[in-house]
Amino acid sequence: MDTYARFPVALVRGRGVWVWDEAGSRYLDCVAGIAVNTLGHSDGSLRRALARQLGQLQHVSNLYRIPEQEQLAAAITARSCFDRVFFCNSGAEANEAAIKLARKHGHSVRGIEQPLILSAQASFHGRTLAAVTATGQPKYHQGFEPMVQGFRYFPYNDTAAFEALLATCEAGGPQVAAVLLEPLQGEGGVIPGDPAFFARVRQLCSERRILLIFDEVQIGVGRSGRLWGYEQLGVEPDAITLAKGLGGGFPIGALAVKASADHFQPGEHASTFGGNPMACRAGLTVLEQIERRALLPHVQAMGSLLQQQLSALVARHPERFEGVRGWGLLQGLVLRADAGITAPELVRAALQQGLLLVPAGPSVVRFVPPLVIQPRHLRHAVRCLESALVGLKPQPQA
Ligand SMILES: *Cc1c(COP(=O)(O)O)cnc(C)c1O
């Protein structure tokens, strides 16, 4: 079905940070399946691990213990502030699990009959009905009404507005089960969370025993330069959702919770494919390789370099760009309102120059390359982007 506005390009092969189309043209991949291909394309360790797993056992039901799933849960909890993990297959599905968990928390811990979930404007939480309702962008709701009940929205990073909404909702007693937030808004325009705002939200949630849930589907698993996005903000949420980068290209999603937020009983939530041996082998391999190859300091270094290179580009074209923002290898190049081009137009022009990029809204060009990207690739990416930009100008500068 026609659910995607696709580029007329079919990618058929990949190696590291490079992909090739049907015609044999090569592209530098700064999209990585939108923050998915953590280790790059056709990574040897992931190939070997999955080939071995394929020869051993592919899928079994969650009716039985799944050792690979137990190992991946142990790997996640050992490296985070969480104690238990539920596995599924995508970001939206992980957020659905979080929303159900939040409602149970509202009923059982706060004694609320019709619990509310507060989420941010310009957020993105996925396309299933509850996840898209949590998404604070009316354009994603349009045509799919009625939306799911029990969601309220506030402007991101706005402490006063958040406090006001919470006060209104709770004027007559407990009403709010959870606050759902991205530590950095990805799709919404690459907007990093403000530590002061998050500290205040954490404090208010703790005082009232409201669950604080972070959607780390895009920023989690090393992309920010820390393993988890919450480490960038200095606050611990009660739960996080993961997906995109966790399987390095193999579909997997997860909800990780602290013991105090572990409200699911047997039979209350499930997923047929969730946490099957193939997906968990992929997740285990990604986490293992992030450590073995010291990818966290690498992402920090590459993120700084990319930010530097993009800042220099901004300085050379002040009539086009407003600036650069992001964490690690999730960076957004922000176009001026009067730039005369939109982010989708610039992305299209970059494709012609052999560079894959993805917009984050109408005025932000997003860089989310594989975490294994090297300095020479980043310099090449910025050169390609500059060629694309110059090609878009009616009067190229001397
Ligand atoms: C991509 C994304 C989702 C949705 O993930 P799917 O796997 O497409 O369902 C949810 N939250 C955030 C922050 C995302 O970036």
Tab-separated table of C-alpha atoms and ligand atoms in Angstrom:
chain	number	residue	atom	x	y	z
A	1	MET	CA	0.000	0.000	0.000
A	2	ASP	CA	1.033	3.574	-0.531
A	3	THR	CA	2.039	4.340	3.057
A	4	TYR	CA	5.472	5.789	2.215
A	5	ALA	CA	6.588	8.659	-0.032
A	6	ARG	CA	9.626	6.766	-1.290
A	7	PHE	CA	12.736	7.898	-3.122
A	8	PRO	CA	13.013	6.137	-6.499
A	9	VAL	CA	16.058	4.184	-5.302
A	10	ALA	CA	16.333	0.479	-4.390
A	11	LEU	CA	19.204	-0.326	-2.041
A	12	VAL	CA	20.375	-3.884	-2.551
A	13	ARG	CA	23.745	-4.237	-0.789
A	14	GLY	CA	25.599	-2.706	2.152
A	15	ARG	CA	29.014	-2.805	3.780
A	16	GLY	CA	29.927	-0.744	6.841
A	17	VAL	CA	28.675	2.806	6.267
A	18	TRP	CA	28.152	2.294	2.511
A	19	VAL	CA	25.146	1.037	0.550
A	20	TRP	CA	24.692	0.340	-3.160
A	21	ASP	CA	21.584	0.628	-5.313
A	22	GLU	CA	20.370	-1.683	-8.104
A	23	ALA	CA	22.286	0.330	-10.699
A	24	GLY	CA	25.546	-0.029	-8.723
A	25	SER	CA	25.697	3.563	-7.435
A	26	ARG	CA	27.236	3.948	-3.979
A	27	TYR	CA	25.860	6.063	-1.127
A	28	LEU	CA	27.284	7.066	2.230
A	29	ASP	CA	24.584	6.039	4.703
A	30	CYS	CA	23.907	8.682	7.353
A	31	VAL	CA	20.394	7.295	7.891
A	32	ALA	CA	21.248	3.722	8.964
A	33	GLY	CA	17.641	2.610	8.541
A	34	ILE	CA	16.773	5.573	10.807
A	35	ALA	CA	19.111	4.873	13.718
A	36	VAL	CA	18.876	1.088	13.322
A	37	ASN	CA	22.120	-0.236	11.790
A	38	THR	CA	24.223	0.372	14.915
A	39	LEU	CA	27.213	-1.671	13.695
A	40	GLY	CA	26.849	-0.664	10.035
A	41	HIS	CA	25.789	-2.926	7.191
A	42	SER	CA	26.775	-6.562	6.881
A	43	ASP	CA	28.830	-6.456	10.084
A	44	GLY	CA	30.930	-9.614	10.452
A	45	SER	CA	30.179	-10.232	14.139
A	46	LEU	CA	26.425	-9.835	13.665
A	47	ARG	CA	26.488	-12.000	10.520
A	48	ARG	CA	28.345	-14.799	12.281
A	49	ALA	CA	26.223	-14.639	15.441
A	50	LEU	CA	22.940	-14.718	13.507
A	51	ALA	CA	24.140	-17.452	11.134
A	52	ARG	CA	25.082	-19.584	14.147
A	53	GLN	CA	21.719	-18.884	15.813
A	54	LEU	CA	19.873	-19.678	12.574
A	55	GLY	CA	21.538	-23.087	12.537
A	56	GLN	CA	20.662	-23.735	16.163
A	57	LEU	CA	17.148	-22.404	16.857
A	58	GLN	CA	15.153	-19.650	15.194
A	59	HIS	CA	11.898	-19.266	17.062
A	60	VAL	CA	10.161	-20.787	20.061
A	61	SER	CA	7.153	-19.599	21.997
A	62	ASN	CA	7.268	-17.591	25.199
A	63	LEU	CA	5.406	-20.601	26.648
A	64	TYR	CA	8.960	-21.799	27.379
A	65	ARG	CA	12.079	-20.272	28.887
A	66	ILE	CA	14.275	-18.678	26.206
A	67	PRO	CA	17.923	-18.573	27.367
A	68	GLU	CA	18.947	-15.936	24.778
A	69	GLN	CA	16.127	-13.706	26.069
A	70	GLU	CA	17.229	-14.186	29.671
A	71	GLN	CA	20.813	-13.313	28.650
A	72	LEU	CA	19.748	-10.157	26.827
A	73	ALA	CA	17.568	-9.065	29.754
A	74	ALA	CA	20.548	-9.664	32.069
A	75	ALA	CA	22.830	-7.692	29.716
A	76	ILE	CA	20.406	-4.725	29.713
A	77	THR	CA	19.755	-4.730	33.461
A	78	ALA	CA	23.479	-5.135	34.307
A	79	ARG	CA	24.247	-1.977	32.287
A	80	SER	CA	21.310	0.185	33.405
A	81	CYS	CA	19.224	1.202	36.428
A	82	PHE	CA	16.486	-1.308	35.469
A	83	ASP	CA	15.641	-4.741	36.870
A	84	ARG	CA	13.188	-6.458	34.496
A	85	VAL	CA	12.627	-6.465	30.712
A	86	PHE	CA	9.699	-7.290	28.410
A	87	PHE	CA	10.590	-7.964	24.768
A	88	CYS	CA	8.572	-7.173	21.649
A	89	ASN	CA	9.335	-6.255	18.043
A	90	SER	CA	9.227	-2.510	17.480
A	91	GLY	CA	9.222	0.894	19.089
A	92	ALA	CA	5.474	1.370	18.870
A	93	GLU	CA	4.924	-2.033	20.432
A	94	ALA	CA	7.333	-1.200	23.258
A	95	ASN	CA	5.425	2.037	23.906
A	96	GLU	CA	2.101	0.135	23.864
A	97	ALA	CA	3.521	-2.079	26.617
A	98	ALA	CA	4.645	1.024	28.532
A	99	ILE	CA	1.175	2.599	28.188
A	100	LYS	CA	-0.517	-0.549	29.494
A	101	LEU	CA	2.003	-0.684	32.357
A	102	ALA	CA	1.294	2.984	33.135
A	103	ARG	CA	-2.445	2.357	33.352
A	104	LYS	CA	-1.921	-0.609	35.687
A	105	HIS	CA	0.326	1.584	37.812
A	106	GLY	CA	-2.396	4.239	37.881
A	107	HIS	CA	-5.028	1.760	39.012
A	108	SER	CA	-3.006	-0.267	41.488
A	109	VAL	CA	-0.522	2.241	42.973
A	110	ARG	CA	-2.391	5.548	42.738
A	111	GLY	CA	-5.956	4.227	42.926
A	112	ILE	CA	-7.092	6.095	39.801
A	113	GLU	CA	-10.153	4.850	37.904
A	114	GLN	CA	-9.445	6.620	34.606
A	115	PRO	CA	-5.684	7.267	34.626
A	116	LEU	CA	-4.109	9.946	32.405
A	117	ILE	CA	-0.737	9.863	30.639
A	118	LEU	CA	1.058	13.162	29.995
A	119	SER	CA	3.292	13.454	26.939
A	120	ALA	CA	5.019	16.277	25.078
A	121	GLN	CA	4.012	18.296	22.066
A	122	ALA	CA	6.188	17.535	18.994
A	123	SER	CA	6.948	14.080	20.446
A	124	PHE	CA	6.976	10.853	18.453
A	125	HIS	CA	6.082	7.488	19.953
A	126	GLY	CA	5.019	5.349	16.963
A	127	ARG	CA	2.013	4.639	14.750
A	128	THR	CA	-0.173	2.087	16.541
A	129	LEU	CA	-3.325	3.650	17.941
A	130	ALA	CA	-2.205	4.257	21.528
A	131	ALA	CA	1.391	5.150	20.563
A	132	VAL	CA	0.178	7.616	17.934
A	133	THR	CA	-2.222	9.120	20.482
A	134	ALA	CA	0.750	9.593	22.834
A	135	THR	CA	2.521	11.315	19.934
A	136	GLY	CA	1.883	15.032	20.480
A	137	GLN	CA	1.554	15.965	16.797
A	138	PRO	CA	-1.976	16.511	15.423
A	139	LYS	CA	-0.848	15.711	11.853
A	140	TYR	CA	-0.356	12.062	12.861
A	141	HIS	CA	-3.861	11.902	14.404
A	142	GLN	CA	-5.702	13.354	11.449
A	143	GLY	CA	-8.051	10.873	9.780
A	144	PHE	CA	-7.727	8.278	12.547
A	145	GLU	CA	-10.083	9.731	15.149
A	146	PRO	CA	-11.372	8.827	17.654
A	147	MET	CA	-8.014	8.713	19.396
A	148	VAL	CA	-7.375	6.645	22.539
A	149	GLN	CA	-8.670	8.259	25.743
A	150	GLY	CA	-6.535	9.468	28.583
A	151	PHE	CA	-3.702	11.513	27.046
A	152	ARG	CA	-2.791	15.164	27.729
A	153	TYR	CA	0.036	17.202	26.175
A	154	PHE	CA	2.440	19.939	27.267
A	155	PRO	CA	5.254	21.824	25.507
A	156	TYR	CA	8.608	19.988	25.744
A	157	ASN	CA	11.263	21.440	28.079
A	158	ASP	CA	8.689	23.900	29.517
A	159	THR	CA	8.731	23.482	33.303
A	160	ALA	CA	6.014	26.056	34.045
A	161	ALA	CA	3.629	24.578	31.472
A	162	PHE	CA	4.247	21.066	32.783
A	163	GLU	CA	3.606	22.132	36.393
A	164	ALA	CA	0.417	23.934	35.330
A	165	LEU	CA	-0.937	20.915	33.426
A	166	LEU	CA	-0.102	18.567	36.295
A	167	ALA	CA	-1.813	20.897	38.788
A	168	THR	CA	-4.930	21.122	36.587
A	169	CYS	CA	-5.121	17.351	36.068
A	170	GLU	CA	-4.624	16.593	39.754
A	171	ALA	CA	-6.754	19.406	41.180
A	172	GLY	CA	-9.390	16.945	42.439
A	173	GLY	CA	-6.938	14.211	43.494
A	174	PRO	CA	-4.741	11.647	41.731
A	175	GLN	CA	-5.444	11.464	37.978
A	176	VAL	CA	-2.025	11.052	36.327
A	177	ALA	CA	-0.475	7.586	35.996
A	178	ALA	CA	2.626	8.436	34.007
A	179	VAL	CA	4.682	10.987	32.126
A	180	LEU	CA	6.101	9.750	28.818
A	181	LEU	CA	9.064	11.680	27.385
A	182	GLU	CA	11.886	11.327	24.870
A	183	PRO	CA	15.215	12.372	26.486
A	184	LEU	CA	15.903	13.975	23.093
A	185	GLN	CA	13.065	14.511	20.641
A	186	GLY	CA	14.130	12.813	17.397
A	187	GLU	CA	11.352	13.032	14.785
A	188	GLY	CA	10.163	16.280	16.375
A	189	GLY	CA	13.274	18.116	15.182
A	190	VAL	CA	16.319	16.777	17.119
A	191	ILE	CA	15.623	18.725	20.322
A	192	PRO	CA	17.775	17.703	23.319
A	193	GLY	CA	16.076	17.535	26.691
A	194	ASP	CA	16.855	20.313	29.183
A	195	PRO	CA	18.398	18.785	32.354
A	196	ALA	CA	16.712	21.361	34.628
A	197	PHE	CA	13.288	20.566	33.144
A	198	PHE	CA	13.852	16.823	33.482
A	199	ALA	CA	15.091	17.181	37.070
A	200	ARG	CA	11.861	18.998	37.992
A	201	VAL	CA	9.670	16.423	36.200
A	202	ARG	CA	11.527	13.631	38.010
A	203	GLN	CA	11.003	15.363	41.362
A	204	LEU	CA	7.254	15.916	40.827
A	205	CYS	CA	6.749	12.343	39.588
A	206	SER	CA	8.615	10.915	42.596
A	207	GLU	CA	6.602	13.027	45.064
A	208	ARG	CA	3.324	11.738	43.640
A	209	ARG	CA	4.404	8.226	42.661
A	210	ILE	CA	3.718	8.993	39.017
A	211	LEU	CA	5.670	6.745	36.623
A	212	LEU	CA	8.326	8.521	34.583
A	213	ILE	CA	8.834	6.659	31.320
A	214	PHE	CA	11.481	7.565	28.734
A	215	ASP	CA	11.029	6.638	25.091
A	216	GLU	CA	14.611	5.784	24.108
A	217	VAL	CA	13.637	4.009	20.897
A	218	GLN	CA	15.883	6.350	18.878
A	219	ILE	CA	18.447	7.745	21.355
A	220	GLY	CA	19.077	4.550	23.368
A	221	VAL	CA	21.748	1.867	22.834
A	222	GLY	CA	24.779	4.127	22.466
A	223	ARG	CA	23.610	6.694	19.929
A	224	SER	CA	23.997	9.637	22.330
A	225	GLY	CA	27.548	8.645	23.300
A	226	ARG	CA	26.216	7.122	26.529
A	227	LEU	CA	24.566	3.711	26.473
A	228	TRP	CA	21.197	5.205	27.552
A	229	GLY	CA	19.780	8.635	26.847
A	230	TYR	CA	18.799	9.184	30.487
A	231	GLU	CA	22.504	9.281	31.394
A	232	GLN	CA	22.753	12.538	29.418
A	233	LEU	CA	20.162	14.161	31.692
A	234	GLY	CA	21.288	12.986	35.122
A	235	VAL	CA	17.874	11.549	36.064
A	236	GLU	CA	16.714	7.943	36.259
A	237	PRO	CA	13.295	7.152	34.768
A	238	ASP	CA	11.188	4.281	36.148
A	239	ALA	CA	11.059	2.644	32.723
A	240	ILE	CA	12.435	3.008	29.204
A	241	THR	CA	11.395	1.731	25.816
A	242	LEU	CA	13.961	0.579	23.266
A	243	ALA	CA	13.885	-0.681	19.686
A	244	LYS	CA	15.645	0.800	16.636
A	245	GLY	CA	19.360	0.369	17.382
A	246	LEU	CA	19.045	-2.594	19.761
A	247	GLY	CA	19.036	-5.328	17.096
A	248	GLY	CA	21.434	-3.627	14.668
A	249	GLY	CA	18.925	-4.306	11.849
A	250	PHE	CA	17.059	-7.273	13.275
A	251	PRO	CA	13.591	-6.245	14.543
A	252	ILE	CA	13.361	-6.085	18.332
A	253	GLY	CA	11.719	-3.841	20.904
A	254	ALA	CA	11.912	-3.781	24.690
A	255	LEU	CA	10.402	-2.239	27.784
A	256	ALA	CA	12.854	-2.140	30.701
A	257	VAL	CA	11.546	-1.274	34.168
A	258	LYS	CA	12.737	-0.831	37.723
A	259	ALA	CA	11.477	-3.469	40.157
A	260	SER	CA	9.177	-0.847	41.706
A	261	ALA	CA	7.441	-0.386	38.310
A	262	ASP	CA	7.127	-4.089	37.496
A	263	HIS	CA	3.342	-4.462	37.528
A	264	PHE	CA	2.682	-7.156	34.916
A	265	GLN	CA	1.421	-10.564	36.075
A	266	PRO	CA	1.544	-13.725	33.913
A	267	GLY	CA	-1.082	-13.463	31.172
A	268	GLU	CA	-1.424	-9.674	31.213
A	269	HIS	CA	0.796	-8.843	28.268
A	270	ALA	CA	2.418	-10.878	25.492
A	271	SER	CA	3.945	-10.912	22.019
A	272	THR	CA	4.295	-14.025	19.866
A	273	PHE	CA	7.588	-13.032	18.280
A	274	GLY	CA	8.784	-10.921	21.205
A	275	GLY	CA	12.268	-11.827	22.389
A	276	ASN	CA	12.730	-14.831	20.164
A	277	PRO	CA	16.201	-16.396	19.967
A	278	MET	CA	17.198	-14.655	16.698
A	279	ALA	CA	16.198	-11.172	17.882
A	280	CYS	CA	17.850	-11.621	21.278
A	281	ARG	CA	21.041	-12.977	19.706
A	282	ALA	CA	21.118	-9.796	17.592
A	283	GLY	CA	20.617	-7.610	20.685
A	284	LEU	CA	23.278	-9.475	22.658
A	285	THR	CA	25.760	-9.100	19.800
A	286	VAL	CA	25.110	-5.363	19.470
A	287	LEU	CA	25.635	-4.736	23.217
A	288	GLU	CA	28.744	-6.952	23.231
A	289	GLN	CA	30.252	-5.164	20.206
A	290	ILE	CA	29.540	-1.700	21.638
A	291	GLU	CA	31.805	-2.709	24.531
A	292	ARG	CA	34.384	-4.747	22.637
A	293	ARG	CA	34.960	-1.959	20.104
A	294	ALA	CA	34.705	0.844	22.695
A	295	LEU	CA	31.971	2.454	20.616
A	296	LEU	CA	30.753	4.841	23.345
A	297	PRO	CA	33.938	6.975	23.407
A	298	HIS	CA	34.021	6.603	19.614
A	299	VAL	CA	30.466	8.004	19.302
A	300	GLN	CA	31.411	10.901	21.604
A	301	ALA	CA	34.441	11.716	19.417
A	302	MET	CA	32.563	11.295	16.125
A	303	GLY	CA	29.626	13.307	17.435
A	304	SER	CA	31.930	16.206	18.351
A	305	LEU	CA	33.648	16.015	14.972
A	306	LEU	CA	30.331	15.967	13.102
A	307	GLN	CA	29.058	18.896	15.148
A	308	GLN	CA	32.283	20.810	14.407
A	309	GLN	CA	32.109	20.072	10.685
A	310	LEU	CA	28.446	21.038	10.508
A	311	SER	CA	29.061	24.223	12.508
A	312	ALA	CA	31.725	25.177	9.969
A	313	LEU	CA	29.191	24.510	7.197
A	314	VAL	CA	26.678	26.730	8.996
A	315	ALA	CA	29.312	29.477	9.259
A	316	ARG	CA	29.996	29.249	5.497
A	317	HIS	CA	26.258	29.465	4.677
A	318	PRO	CA	24.682	31.687	7.323
A	319	GLU	CA	21.878	32.619	4.900
A	320	ARG	CA	20.740	28.969	4.889
A	321	PHE	CA	21.367	27.564	8.354
A	322	GLU	CA	20.489	28.490	11.868
A	323	GLY	CA	22.743	25.993	13.659
A	324	VAL	CA	23.425	22.408	14.728
A	325	ARG	CA	22.070	20.500	17.728
A	326	GLY	CA	22.012	16.976	19.065
A	327	TRP	CA	23.861	14.389	21.117
A	328	GLY	CA	26.543	12.027	19.813
A	329	LEU	CA	25.559	10.576	16.457
A	330	LEU	CA	22.046	12.010	16.424
A	331	GLN	CA	22.633	15.488	15.060
A	332	GLY	CA	20.238	17.939	13.431
A	333	LEU	CA	21.263	20.660	10.992
A	334	VAL	CA	18.658	23.402	11.368
A	335	LEU	CA	17.585	25.423	8.307
A	336	ARG	CA	16.568	29.059	8.667
A	337	ALA	CA	12.885	29.831	8.157
A	338	ASP	CA	13.883	32.039	5.176
A	339	ALA	CA	16.468	29.576	3.782
A	340	GLY	CA	14.496	29.193	0.552
A	341	ILE	CA	14.756	25.394	0.811
A	342	THR	CA	13.157	22.790	3.048
A	343	ALA	CA	14.825	19.853	4.765
A	344	PRO	CA	13.139	17.319	2.422
A	345	GLU	CA	14.460	19.271	-0.600
A	346	LEU	CA	17.996	19.300	0.799
A	347	VAL	CA	17.785	15.578	1.601
A	348	ARG	CA	16.685	14.893	-1.985
A	349	ALA	CA	19.598	16.937	-3.351
A	350	ALA	CA	22.047	15.111	-1.042
A	351	LEU	CA	20.830	11.765	-2.401
A	352	GLN	CA	21.872	12.951	-5.880
A	353	GLN	CA	25.341	13.574	-4.409
A	354	GLY	CA	25.574	10.062	-2.981
A	355	LEU	CA	24.640	10.873	0.623
A	356	LEU	CA	21.686	9.411	2.544
A	357	LEU	CA	20.099	11.758	5.106
A	358	VAL	CA	16.641	11.995	6.659
A	359	PRO	CA	14.581	15.060	7.597
A	360	ALA	CA	13.279	15.563	11.140
A	361	GLY	CA	10.358	17.837	10.342
A	362	PRO	CA	10.282	20.525	7.645
A	363	SER	CA	13.394	22.453	8.700
A	364	VAL	CA	15.856	19.968	10.222
A	365	VAL	CA	18.197	17.609	8.357
A	366	ARG	CA	19.056	14.654	10.569
A	367	PHE	CA	22.319	12.671	10.711
A	368	VAL	CA	21.936	9.209	12.318
A	369	PRO	CA	24.813	7.175	10.818
A	370	PRO	CA	26.032	3.760	11.984
A	371	LEU	CA	27.999	4.156	15.229
A	372	VAL	CA	31.104	2.736	13.508
A	373	ILE	CA	31.427	5.751	11.165
A	374	GLN	CA	34.964	7.177	10.812
A	375	PRO	CA	36.265	10.778	10.494
A	376	ARG	CA	36.891	10.460	6.740
A	377	HIS	CA	33.258	9.473	6.218
A	378	LEU	CA	32.001	12.456	8.195
A	379	ARG	CA	34.170	14.833	6.166
A	380	HIS	CA	32.878	13.175	2.963
A	381	ALA	CA	29.283	13.569	4.170
A	382	VAL	CA	29.681	17.289	4.806
A	383	ARG	CA	31.374	17.770	1.384
A	384	CYS	CA	28.463	15.945	-0.330
A	385	LEU	CA	25.948	18.060	1.564
A	386	GLU	CA	27.732	21.267	0.584
A	387	SER	CA	27.742	20.203	-3.093
A	388	ALA	CA	24.025	19.487	-2.816
A	389	LEU	CA	23.442	22.892	-1.254
A	390	VAL	CA	25.440	24.745	-3.903
A	391	GLY	CA	23.548	22.838	-6.626
A	392	LEU	CA	20.280	24.084	-5.144
A	393	LYS	CA	21.279	27.724	-5.376
A	394	PRO	CA	19.954	29.647	-8.375
A	395	GLN	CA	23.155	31.760	-8.243
A	396	PRO	CA	26.087	29.605	-7.034
A	397	GLN	CA	28.569	31.603	-4.975
A	398	ALA	CA	32.111	32.059	-6.292
B	1	LIG	C1	10.919	5.396	15.588
B	1	LIG	C2	10.410	5.742	16.911
B	1	LIG	C3	9.297	5.073	17.460
B	1	LIG	C4	8.514	4.038	16.689
B	1	LIG	O1	9.269	2.901	16.451
B	1	LIG	P1	8.697	1.798	15.415
B	1	LIG	O2	9.694	0.683	15.515
B	1	LIG	O3	8.670	2.458	14.065
B	1	LIG	O4	7.354	1.424	15.866
B	1	LIG	C5	8.914	5.400	18.742
B	1	LIG	N1	9.560	6.333	19.455
B	1	LIG	C6	10.624	7.002	18.960
B	1	LIG	C7	11.317	8.016	19.818
B	1	LIG	C8	11.081	6.739	17.669
B	1	LIG	O5	12.107	7.422	17.174
